[in-house]
Short mmCIF file of C-alpha atoms in Angstrom, two decimals:
data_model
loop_
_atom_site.label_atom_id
_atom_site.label_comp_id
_atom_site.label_asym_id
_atom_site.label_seq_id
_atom_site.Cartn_x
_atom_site.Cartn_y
_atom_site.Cartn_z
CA UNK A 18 86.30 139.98 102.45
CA UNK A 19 83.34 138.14 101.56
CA UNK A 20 79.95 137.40 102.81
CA UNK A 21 80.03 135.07 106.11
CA UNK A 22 77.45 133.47 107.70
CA UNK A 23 77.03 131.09 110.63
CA UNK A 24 74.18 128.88 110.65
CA UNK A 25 74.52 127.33 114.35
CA UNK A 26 72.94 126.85 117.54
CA UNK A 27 73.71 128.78 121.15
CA UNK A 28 74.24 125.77 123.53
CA UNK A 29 76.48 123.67 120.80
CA UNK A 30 80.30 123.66 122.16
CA UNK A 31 80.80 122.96 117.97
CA UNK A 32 79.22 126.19 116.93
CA UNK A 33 80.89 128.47 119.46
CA UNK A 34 84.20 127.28 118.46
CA UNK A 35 83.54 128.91 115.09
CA UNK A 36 82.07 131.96 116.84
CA UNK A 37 85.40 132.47 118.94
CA UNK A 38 87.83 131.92 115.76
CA UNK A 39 85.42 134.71 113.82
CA UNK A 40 85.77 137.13 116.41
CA UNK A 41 89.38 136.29 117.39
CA UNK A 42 90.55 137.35 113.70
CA UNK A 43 87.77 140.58 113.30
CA UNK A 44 85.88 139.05 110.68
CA UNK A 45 81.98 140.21 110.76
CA UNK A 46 79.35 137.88 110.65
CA UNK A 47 75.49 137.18 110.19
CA UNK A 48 74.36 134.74 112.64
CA UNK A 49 71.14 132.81 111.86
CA UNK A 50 69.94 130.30 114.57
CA UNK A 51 68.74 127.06 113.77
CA UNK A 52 66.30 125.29 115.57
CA UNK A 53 67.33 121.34 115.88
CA UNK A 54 63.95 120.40 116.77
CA UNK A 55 62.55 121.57 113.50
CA UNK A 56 65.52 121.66 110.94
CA UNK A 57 65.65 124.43 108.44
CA UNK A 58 65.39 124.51 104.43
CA UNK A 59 68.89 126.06 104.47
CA UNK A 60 70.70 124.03 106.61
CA UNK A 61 69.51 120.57 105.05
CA UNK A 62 70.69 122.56 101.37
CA UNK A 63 74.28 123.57 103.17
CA UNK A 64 74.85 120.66 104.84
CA UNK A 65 73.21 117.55 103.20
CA UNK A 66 75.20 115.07 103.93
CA UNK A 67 75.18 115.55 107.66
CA UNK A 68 72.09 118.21 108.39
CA UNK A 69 74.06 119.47 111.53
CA UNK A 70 75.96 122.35 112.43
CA UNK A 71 77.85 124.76 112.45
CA UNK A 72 77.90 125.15 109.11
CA UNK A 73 80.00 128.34 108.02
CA UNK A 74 78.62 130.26 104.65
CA UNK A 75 81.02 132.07 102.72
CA UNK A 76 80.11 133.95 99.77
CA UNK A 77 77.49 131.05 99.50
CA UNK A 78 79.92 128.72 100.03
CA UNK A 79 79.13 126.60 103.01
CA UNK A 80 81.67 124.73 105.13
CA UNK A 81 80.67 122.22 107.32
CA UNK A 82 82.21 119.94 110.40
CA UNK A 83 83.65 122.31 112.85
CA UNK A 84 86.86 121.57 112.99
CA UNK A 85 87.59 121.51 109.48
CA UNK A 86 85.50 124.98 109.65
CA UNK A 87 88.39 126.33 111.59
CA UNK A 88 91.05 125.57 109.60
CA UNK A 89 89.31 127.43 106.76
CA UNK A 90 88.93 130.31 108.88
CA UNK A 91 92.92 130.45 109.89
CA UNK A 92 93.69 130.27 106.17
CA UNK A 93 91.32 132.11 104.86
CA UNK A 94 91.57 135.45 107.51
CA UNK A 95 95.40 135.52 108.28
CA UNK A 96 95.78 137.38 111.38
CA UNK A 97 95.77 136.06 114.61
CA UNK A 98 96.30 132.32 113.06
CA UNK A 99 95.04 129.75 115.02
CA UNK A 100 97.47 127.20 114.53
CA UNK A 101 100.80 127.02 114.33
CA UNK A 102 102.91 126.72 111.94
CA UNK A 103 105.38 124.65 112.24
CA UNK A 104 104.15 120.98 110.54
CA UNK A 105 104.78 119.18 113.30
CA UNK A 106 103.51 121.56 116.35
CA UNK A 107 100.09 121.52 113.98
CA UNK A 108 99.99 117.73 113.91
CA UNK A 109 100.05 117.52 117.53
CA UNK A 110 97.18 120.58 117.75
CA UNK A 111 95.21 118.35 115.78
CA UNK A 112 95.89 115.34 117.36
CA UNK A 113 94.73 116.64 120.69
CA UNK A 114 92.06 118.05 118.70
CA UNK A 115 90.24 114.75 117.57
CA UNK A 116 91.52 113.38 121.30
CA UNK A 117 88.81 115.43 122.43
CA UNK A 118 85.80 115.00 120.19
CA UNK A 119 86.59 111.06 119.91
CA UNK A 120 87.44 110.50 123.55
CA UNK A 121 86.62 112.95 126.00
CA UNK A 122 83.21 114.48 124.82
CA UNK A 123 82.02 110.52 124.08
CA UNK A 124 83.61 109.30 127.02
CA UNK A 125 81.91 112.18 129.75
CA UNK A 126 78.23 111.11 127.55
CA UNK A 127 79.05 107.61 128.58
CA UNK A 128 79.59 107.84 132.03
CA UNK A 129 76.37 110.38 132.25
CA UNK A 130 74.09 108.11 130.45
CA UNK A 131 75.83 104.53 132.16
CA UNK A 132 73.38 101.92 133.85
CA UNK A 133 74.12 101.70 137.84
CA UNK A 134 76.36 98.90 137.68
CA UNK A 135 78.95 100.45 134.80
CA UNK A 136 78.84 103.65 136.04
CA UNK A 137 82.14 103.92 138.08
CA UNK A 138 83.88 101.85 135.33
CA UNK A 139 82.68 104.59 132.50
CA UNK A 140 83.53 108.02 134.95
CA UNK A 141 86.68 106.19 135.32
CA UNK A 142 87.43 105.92 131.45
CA UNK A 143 86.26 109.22 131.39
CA UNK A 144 88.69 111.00 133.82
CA UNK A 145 91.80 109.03 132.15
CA UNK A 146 90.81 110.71 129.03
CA UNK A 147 90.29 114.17 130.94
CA UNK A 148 94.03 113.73 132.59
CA UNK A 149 95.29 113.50 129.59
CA UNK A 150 94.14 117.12 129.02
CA UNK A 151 95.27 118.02 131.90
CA UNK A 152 98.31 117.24 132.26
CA UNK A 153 99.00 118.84 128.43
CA UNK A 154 98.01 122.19 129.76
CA UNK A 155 100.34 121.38 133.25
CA UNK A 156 102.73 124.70 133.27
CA UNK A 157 101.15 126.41 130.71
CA UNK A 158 98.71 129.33 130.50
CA UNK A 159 96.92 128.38 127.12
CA UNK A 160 97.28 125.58 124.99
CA UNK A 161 97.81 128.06 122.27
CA UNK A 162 101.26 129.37 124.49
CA UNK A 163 100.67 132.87 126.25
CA UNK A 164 97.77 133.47 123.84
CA UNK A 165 94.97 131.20 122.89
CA UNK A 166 94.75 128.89 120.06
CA UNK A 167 93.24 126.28 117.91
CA UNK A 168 93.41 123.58 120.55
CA UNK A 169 92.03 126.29 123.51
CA UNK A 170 88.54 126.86 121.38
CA UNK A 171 88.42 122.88 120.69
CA UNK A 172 88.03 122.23 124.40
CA UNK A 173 86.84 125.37 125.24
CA UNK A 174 83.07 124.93 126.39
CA UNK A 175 84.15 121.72 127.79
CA UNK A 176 84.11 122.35 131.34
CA UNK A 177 80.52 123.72 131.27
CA UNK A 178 79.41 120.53 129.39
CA UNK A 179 81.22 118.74 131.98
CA UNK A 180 79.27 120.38 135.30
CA UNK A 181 76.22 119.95 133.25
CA UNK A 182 76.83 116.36 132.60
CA UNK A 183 77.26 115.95 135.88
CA UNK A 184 74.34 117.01 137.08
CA UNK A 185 72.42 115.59 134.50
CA UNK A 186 74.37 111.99 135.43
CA UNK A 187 74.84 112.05 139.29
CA UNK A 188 78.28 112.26 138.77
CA UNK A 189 81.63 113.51 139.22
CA UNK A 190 83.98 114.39 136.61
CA UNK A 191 86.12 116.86 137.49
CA UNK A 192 87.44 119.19 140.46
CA UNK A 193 89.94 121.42 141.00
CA UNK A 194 92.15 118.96 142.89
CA UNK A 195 92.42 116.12 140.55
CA UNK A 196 92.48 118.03 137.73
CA UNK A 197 94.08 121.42 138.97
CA UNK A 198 95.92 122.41 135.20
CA UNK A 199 92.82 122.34 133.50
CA UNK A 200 90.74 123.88 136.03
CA UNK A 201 93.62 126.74 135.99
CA UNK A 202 93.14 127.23 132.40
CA UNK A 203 89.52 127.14 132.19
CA UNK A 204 89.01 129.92 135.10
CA UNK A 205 91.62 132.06 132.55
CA UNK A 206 89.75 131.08 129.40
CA UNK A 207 85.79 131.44 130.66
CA UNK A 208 87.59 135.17 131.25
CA UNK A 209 88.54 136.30 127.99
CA UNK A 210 85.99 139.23 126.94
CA UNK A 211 85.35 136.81 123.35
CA UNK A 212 84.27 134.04 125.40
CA UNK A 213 82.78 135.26 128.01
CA UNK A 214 80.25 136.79 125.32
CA UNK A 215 79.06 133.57 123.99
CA UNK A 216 79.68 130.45 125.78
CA UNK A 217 77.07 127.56 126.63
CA UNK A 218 76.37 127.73 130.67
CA UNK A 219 75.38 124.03 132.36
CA UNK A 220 72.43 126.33 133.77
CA UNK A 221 70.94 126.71 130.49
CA UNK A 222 72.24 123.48 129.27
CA UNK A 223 70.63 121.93 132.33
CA UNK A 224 67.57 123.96 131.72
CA UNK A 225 67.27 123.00 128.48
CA UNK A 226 67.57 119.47 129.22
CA UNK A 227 64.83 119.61 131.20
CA UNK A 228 62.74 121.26 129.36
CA UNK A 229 62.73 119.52 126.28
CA UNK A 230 62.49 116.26 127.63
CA UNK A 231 65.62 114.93 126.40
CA UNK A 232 66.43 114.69 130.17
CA UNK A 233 64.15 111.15 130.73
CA UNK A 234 66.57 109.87 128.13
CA UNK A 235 69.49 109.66 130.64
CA UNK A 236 68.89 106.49 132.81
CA UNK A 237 69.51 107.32 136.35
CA UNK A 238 69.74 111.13 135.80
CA UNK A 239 69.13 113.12 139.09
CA UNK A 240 67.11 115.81 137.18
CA UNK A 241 65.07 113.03 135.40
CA UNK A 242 64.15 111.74 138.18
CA UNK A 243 63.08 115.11 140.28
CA UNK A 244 60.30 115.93 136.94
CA UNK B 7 116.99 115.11 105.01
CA UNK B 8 116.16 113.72 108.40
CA UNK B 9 115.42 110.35 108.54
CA UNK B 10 111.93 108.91 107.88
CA UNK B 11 110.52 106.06 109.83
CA UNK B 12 107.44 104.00 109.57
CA UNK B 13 105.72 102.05 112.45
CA UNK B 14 103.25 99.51 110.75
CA UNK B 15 101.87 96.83 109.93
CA UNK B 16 100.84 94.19 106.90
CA UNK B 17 97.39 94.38 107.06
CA UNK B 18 96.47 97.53 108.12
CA UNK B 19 94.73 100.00 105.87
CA UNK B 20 95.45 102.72 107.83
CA UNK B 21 99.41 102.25 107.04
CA UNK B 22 98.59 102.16 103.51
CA UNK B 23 97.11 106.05 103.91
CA UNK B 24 100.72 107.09 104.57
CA UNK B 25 102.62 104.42 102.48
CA UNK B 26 100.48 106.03 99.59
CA UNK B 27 101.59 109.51 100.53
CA UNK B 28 104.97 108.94 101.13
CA UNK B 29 105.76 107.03 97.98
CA UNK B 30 103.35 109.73 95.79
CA UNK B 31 105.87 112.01 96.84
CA UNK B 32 108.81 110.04 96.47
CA UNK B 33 109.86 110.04 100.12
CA UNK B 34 112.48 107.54 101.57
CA UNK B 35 111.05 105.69 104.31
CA UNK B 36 112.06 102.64 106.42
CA UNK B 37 109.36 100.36 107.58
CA UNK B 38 108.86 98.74 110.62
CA UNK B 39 106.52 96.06 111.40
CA UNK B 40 104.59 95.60 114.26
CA UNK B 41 103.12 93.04 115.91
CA UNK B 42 99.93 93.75 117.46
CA UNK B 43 99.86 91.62 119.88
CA UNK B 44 102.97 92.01 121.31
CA UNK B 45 103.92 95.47 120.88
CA UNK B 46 107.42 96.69 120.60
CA UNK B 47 108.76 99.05 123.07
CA UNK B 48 109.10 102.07 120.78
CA UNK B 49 105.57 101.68 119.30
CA UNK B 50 104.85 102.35 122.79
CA UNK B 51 107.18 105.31 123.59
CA UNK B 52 106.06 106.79 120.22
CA UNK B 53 102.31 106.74 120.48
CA UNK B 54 101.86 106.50 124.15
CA UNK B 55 97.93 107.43 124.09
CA UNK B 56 96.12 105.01 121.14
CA UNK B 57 99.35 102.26 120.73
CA UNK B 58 98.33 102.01 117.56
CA UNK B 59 100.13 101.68 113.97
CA UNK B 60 100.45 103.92 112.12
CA UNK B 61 103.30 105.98 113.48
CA UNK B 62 105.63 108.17 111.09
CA UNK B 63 108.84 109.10 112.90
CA UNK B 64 110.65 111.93 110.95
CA UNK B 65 113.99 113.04 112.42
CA UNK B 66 113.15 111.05 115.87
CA UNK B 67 109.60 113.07 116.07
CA UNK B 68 106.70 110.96 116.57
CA UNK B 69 103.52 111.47 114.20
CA UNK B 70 100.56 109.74 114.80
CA UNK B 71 97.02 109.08 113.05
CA UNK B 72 96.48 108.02 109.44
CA UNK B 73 94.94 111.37 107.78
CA UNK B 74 97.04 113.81 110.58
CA UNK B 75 100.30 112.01 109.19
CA UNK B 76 99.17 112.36 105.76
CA UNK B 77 98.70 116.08 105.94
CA UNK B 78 101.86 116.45 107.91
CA UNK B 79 103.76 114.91 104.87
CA UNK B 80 101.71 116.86 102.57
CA UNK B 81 103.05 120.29 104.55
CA UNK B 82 106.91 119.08 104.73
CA UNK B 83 107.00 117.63 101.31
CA UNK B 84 105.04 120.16 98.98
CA UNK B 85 106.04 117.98 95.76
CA UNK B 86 103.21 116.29 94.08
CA UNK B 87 100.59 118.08 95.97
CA UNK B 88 97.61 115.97 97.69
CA UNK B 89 95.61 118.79 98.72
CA UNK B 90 94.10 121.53 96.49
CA UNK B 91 95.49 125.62 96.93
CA UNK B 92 92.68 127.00 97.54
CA UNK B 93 91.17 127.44 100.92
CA UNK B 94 87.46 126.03 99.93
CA UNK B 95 88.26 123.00 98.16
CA UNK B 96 91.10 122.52 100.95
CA UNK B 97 87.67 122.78 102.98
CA UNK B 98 85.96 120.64 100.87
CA UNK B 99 88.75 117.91 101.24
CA UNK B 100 89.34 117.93 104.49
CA UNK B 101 85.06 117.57 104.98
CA UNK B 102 85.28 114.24 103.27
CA UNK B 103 88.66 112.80 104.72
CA UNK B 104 86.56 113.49 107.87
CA UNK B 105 83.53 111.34 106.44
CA UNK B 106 85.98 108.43 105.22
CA UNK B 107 87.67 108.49 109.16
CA UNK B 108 84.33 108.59 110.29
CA UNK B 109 82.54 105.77 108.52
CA UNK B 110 84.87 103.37 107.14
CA UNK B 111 86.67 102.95 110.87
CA UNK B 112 86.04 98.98 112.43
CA UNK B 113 83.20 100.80 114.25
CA UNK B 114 81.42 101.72 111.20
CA UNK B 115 78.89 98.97 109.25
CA UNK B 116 81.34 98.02 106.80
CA UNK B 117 83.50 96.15 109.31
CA UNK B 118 80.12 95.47 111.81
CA UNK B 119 78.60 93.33 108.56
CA UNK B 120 82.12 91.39 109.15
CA UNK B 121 81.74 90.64 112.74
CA UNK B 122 78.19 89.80 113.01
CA UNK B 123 75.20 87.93 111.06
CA UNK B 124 72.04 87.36 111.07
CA UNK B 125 69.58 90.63 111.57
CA UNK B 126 72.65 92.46 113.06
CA UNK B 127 74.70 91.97 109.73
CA UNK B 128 71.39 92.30 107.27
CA UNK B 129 71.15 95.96 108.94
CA UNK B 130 74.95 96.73 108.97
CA UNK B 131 74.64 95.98 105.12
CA UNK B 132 71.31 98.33 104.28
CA UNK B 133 74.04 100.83 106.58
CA UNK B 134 76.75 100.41 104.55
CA UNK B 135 74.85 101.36 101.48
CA UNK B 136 73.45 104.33 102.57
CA UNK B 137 77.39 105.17 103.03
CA UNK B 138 78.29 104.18 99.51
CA UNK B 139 74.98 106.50 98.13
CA UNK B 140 76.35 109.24 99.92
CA UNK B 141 80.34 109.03 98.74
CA UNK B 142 79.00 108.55 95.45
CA UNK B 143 76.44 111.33 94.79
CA UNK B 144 77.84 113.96 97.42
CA UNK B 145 81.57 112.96 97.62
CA UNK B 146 83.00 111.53 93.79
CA UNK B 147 80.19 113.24 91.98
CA UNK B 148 80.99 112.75 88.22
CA UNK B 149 85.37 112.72 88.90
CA UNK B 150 87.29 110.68 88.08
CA UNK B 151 89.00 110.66 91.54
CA UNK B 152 88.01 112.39 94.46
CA UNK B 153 91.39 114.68 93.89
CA UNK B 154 89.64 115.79 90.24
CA UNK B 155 92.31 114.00 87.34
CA UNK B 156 94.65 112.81 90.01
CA UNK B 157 94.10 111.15 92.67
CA UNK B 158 94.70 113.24 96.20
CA UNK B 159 94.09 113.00 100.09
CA UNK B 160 90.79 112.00 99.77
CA UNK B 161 91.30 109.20 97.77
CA UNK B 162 94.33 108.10 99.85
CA UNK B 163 91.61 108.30 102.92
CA UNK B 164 89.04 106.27 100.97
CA UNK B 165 91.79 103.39 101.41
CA UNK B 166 89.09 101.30 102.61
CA UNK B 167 86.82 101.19 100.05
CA UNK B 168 89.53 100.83 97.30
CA UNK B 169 90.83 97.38 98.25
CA UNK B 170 89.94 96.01 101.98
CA UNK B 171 86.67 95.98 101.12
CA UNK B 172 86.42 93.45 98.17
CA UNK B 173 88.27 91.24 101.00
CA UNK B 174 84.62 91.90 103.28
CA UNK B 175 82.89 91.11 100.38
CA UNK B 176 84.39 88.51 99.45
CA UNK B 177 84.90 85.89 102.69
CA UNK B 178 81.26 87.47 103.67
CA UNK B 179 79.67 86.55 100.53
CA UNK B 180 77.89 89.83 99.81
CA UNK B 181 78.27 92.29 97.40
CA UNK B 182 78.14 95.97 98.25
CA UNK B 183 80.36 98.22 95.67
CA UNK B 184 78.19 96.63 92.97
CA UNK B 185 78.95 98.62 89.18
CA UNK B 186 75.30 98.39 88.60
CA UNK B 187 74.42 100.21 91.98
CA UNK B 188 77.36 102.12 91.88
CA UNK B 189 78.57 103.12 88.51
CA UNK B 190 81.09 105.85 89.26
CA UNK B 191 82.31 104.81 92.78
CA UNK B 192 82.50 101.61 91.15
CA UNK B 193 84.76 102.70 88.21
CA UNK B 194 87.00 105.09 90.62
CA UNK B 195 87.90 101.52 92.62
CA UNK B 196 89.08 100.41 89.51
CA UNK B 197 90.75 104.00 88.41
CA UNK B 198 92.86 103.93 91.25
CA UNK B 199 94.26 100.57 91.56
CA UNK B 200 95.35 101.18 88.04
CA UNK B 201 97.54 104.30 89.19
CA UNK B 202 101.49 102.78 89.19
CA UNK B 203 102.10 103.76 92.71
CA UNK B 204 98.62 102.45 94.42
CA UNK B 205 99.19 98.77 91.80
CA UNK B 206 102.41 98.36 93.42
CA UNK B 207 101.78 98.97 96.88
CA UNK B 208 99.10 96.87 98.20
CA UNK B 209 99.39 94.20 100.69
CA UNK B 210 99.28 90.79 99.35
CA UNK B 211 96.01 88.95 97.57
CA UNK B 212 96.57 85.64 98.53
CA UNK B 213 97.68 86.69 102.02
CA UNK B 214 94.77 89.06 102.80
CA UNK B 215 92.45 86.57 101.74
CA UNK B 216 93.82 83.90 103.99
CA UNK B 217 93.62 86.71 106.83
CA UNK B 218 90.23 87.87 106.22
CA UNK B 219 89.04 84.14 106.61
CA UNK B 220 90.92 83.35 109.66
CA UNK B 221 89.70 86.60 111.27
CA UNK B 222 86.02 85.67 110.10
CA UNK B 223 86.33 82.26 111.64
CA UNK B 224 87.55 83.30 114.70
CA UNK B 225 84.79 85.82 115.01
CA UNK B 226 81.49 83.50 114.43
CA UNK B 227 83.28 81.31 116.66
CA UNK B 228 83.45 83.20 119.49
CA UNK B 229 79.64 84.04 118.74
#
């Protein structure tokens, strides 16, 4: 149906999401990786305003901000939908949705990056926000019900960010006892053949880090710190 | 039909989003205002993660977040559509509701220029014009509203920029939605208060004026 592209990046949690919801409803894709170093002609003409991605290209047509990106793909490629669709079940999907870009991402950042004397204040903010997940997911096997959904591939990557930005921070975040819903459902999810195949790793997110520098950006960071 | 509730209150631009939708469509509603400040217990039950306004409560069921209720209303109540049909320009919408929830919020330069002055406000306004460039060339383009002829979600989420901010500009003493600098985002502020059903439901002049100084004052004070 169409020409589709994916202009995105391997370690971005925002690009695999797209990735997953492609694969998840058979639709074939070209994938064309951008370096964020050294930003691309195309990607600065398909997404101006921002210059990030994922952008998706459809027929030309490119769609940017990843979330947004999905719910084009679940009403543009109808089978296995993404969300639900009852009006208010779909509210709540996309509540939980922004709960996790706005709150947990930023918040797990913040404690990573926090001078000495805020850090237990910030990994403190930081777990409230991940209970919150966690104790959604308490009883249930996906967030999507017994098969996964839009809200499973919005936090999806997230507990590989999280072990990375732990290391990177000196930190702790999460573990299996205080948080032992989510760490349930990401053993399950890290499982499914679709994922599996394309998910960031904190090795290579760690590695990566490291490598590029961005590391001795992150006050107090162990892995700074050993360079 | 089940009954519709809103949570809200006065002042709050974000209430407006879904006062807009709700009377576009000509949906019933009874309004509740909150007090910030001392929060009423249902507020509280209702929106147990943000307590924040506003909340929609349809049949008992809790909704919560400007733009999320909006779209909710705009899926129960198909009359008077707010979104496009097709997929793309659904896309396309939805890409600058994000934008207008991203950079008109009271973390975003329009509201920073507010709280602060000095260097801190000079570059919060050089910010907030960037933001206006953008939403003019990128977003409104040459339409007459952001929804093409009439106006639609993206307008309603431009709330901001259609009324609270002549209030910044005004106890601030700067201009920033100048017609000169901004022709057509300009002329679409003017478009849309115009519209019956945005004319007749905004809060108060004379009140919002007395609010925006108080809040001003209290902020250089405690500077």
């Amino acid at each position: 149906m169409g020409e589709v592209k994916v202009i995105g990046a391997s370690l971005s949690s925002f690009c695999c999401r797209i990735e997953w919801a492609l694969k998840l409803k058979g639709v074939e894709y070209e994938y064309i990786k951008e370096d964020l170093r050294n930003k691309s002609p195309i990607l600065l003409q398909y997404n101006p305003v921002h210059k990030k991605i994922p952008v998706l290209v459809h027929n030309g047509k490119p769609v940017a901000e990843s979330l947004v990106i999905l719910e084009y793909i679940d009403e543009t490629w109808q089978e296995n939908p993404l969300l639900p669709k009852d009006p208010l079940e779909k509210s709540t999907a996309r509540f939980w949705a922004r709960f996790v870009d706005e709150k947990c991402i930023v918040s797990a950042w913040d404690a990573c990056r926090a001078e000495e004397h805020e850090k237990e204040r910030a990994v403190e903010s930081a777990q409230e926000s991940l209970g919150m997940i966690d104790k959604l997911i308490e009883g249930k096997k996906f967030f999507g019900g017994e098969t996964i959904g839009f809200l499973d591939l919005v936090v999806g990557s997230l507990p590989n960010w999280l072990k990375f930005l732990e290391e990177l921070g000196g930190i702790k975040l999460v573990d299996a006892e205080k948080f032992p819903s989510f760490h349930e459902w990401s053993k399950k999810f890290v499982e499914i053949p679709i994922i599996k195949e394309k998910i960031p790793m904190p090795d290579d997110l760690i590695n990566y880090f490291t490598t590029s520098g961005l590391a001795k950006t992150i006050r107090g960071s162990a892995l700074a710190n050993n360079k | 039909m089940a009954e519709v509730k809103l949570h809200g209150r006065w002042s709050s631009p974000y209430v407006y989003r879904v006062i807009w939708a709700l009377k576009l469509k000509g949906i019933p509603y009874e309004y509740i205002e909150e007090d910030l400040f001392n929060k009423g217990p249902l507020l509280l039950q209702y929106n147990p993660v943000h307590k924040k306004v506003p909340v929609l409560v349809h049949g008992g069921k809790p909704i919560c977040e400007s733009m999320i209720i909006v779209e909710y209303i705009e899926q129960t109540w198909p009359q008077n559509p707010l979104l496009p049909n097709n997929p793309y320009e659904r896309a396309m919408a939805r890409f600058w509701v994000k934008f207008a929830d991203d950079n008109t919020d009271k973390d975003s330069p329009f509201w920073l220029l507010f709280r602060s002055s000095g260097e801190k406000q000079e570059k919060a306004i050089k910010e907030s014009l960037e933001i206006l460039k953008v939403v003019e060339e990128h977003g409104l383009g040459e339409k007459k509203f952001f929804g093409g002829d009439k106006i639609g979600i993206v307008d309603i989420a431009f709330v901001e920029f259609a009324y609270w901010l002549g209030f910044i500009e005004e106890i601030v003493g700067v201009k920033l939605l100048d017609a000169h600098a901004f022709p057509r985002l300009h002329a679409w502020q003017k478009n849309l208060k115009e519209v019956p059903v945005i004319k007749e439901n905004l809060p108060d002049h004379g009140e919002m004026l007395v609010y925006f100084k108080w809040r001003r004052e209290m902020l250089m004070a405690s500077q």
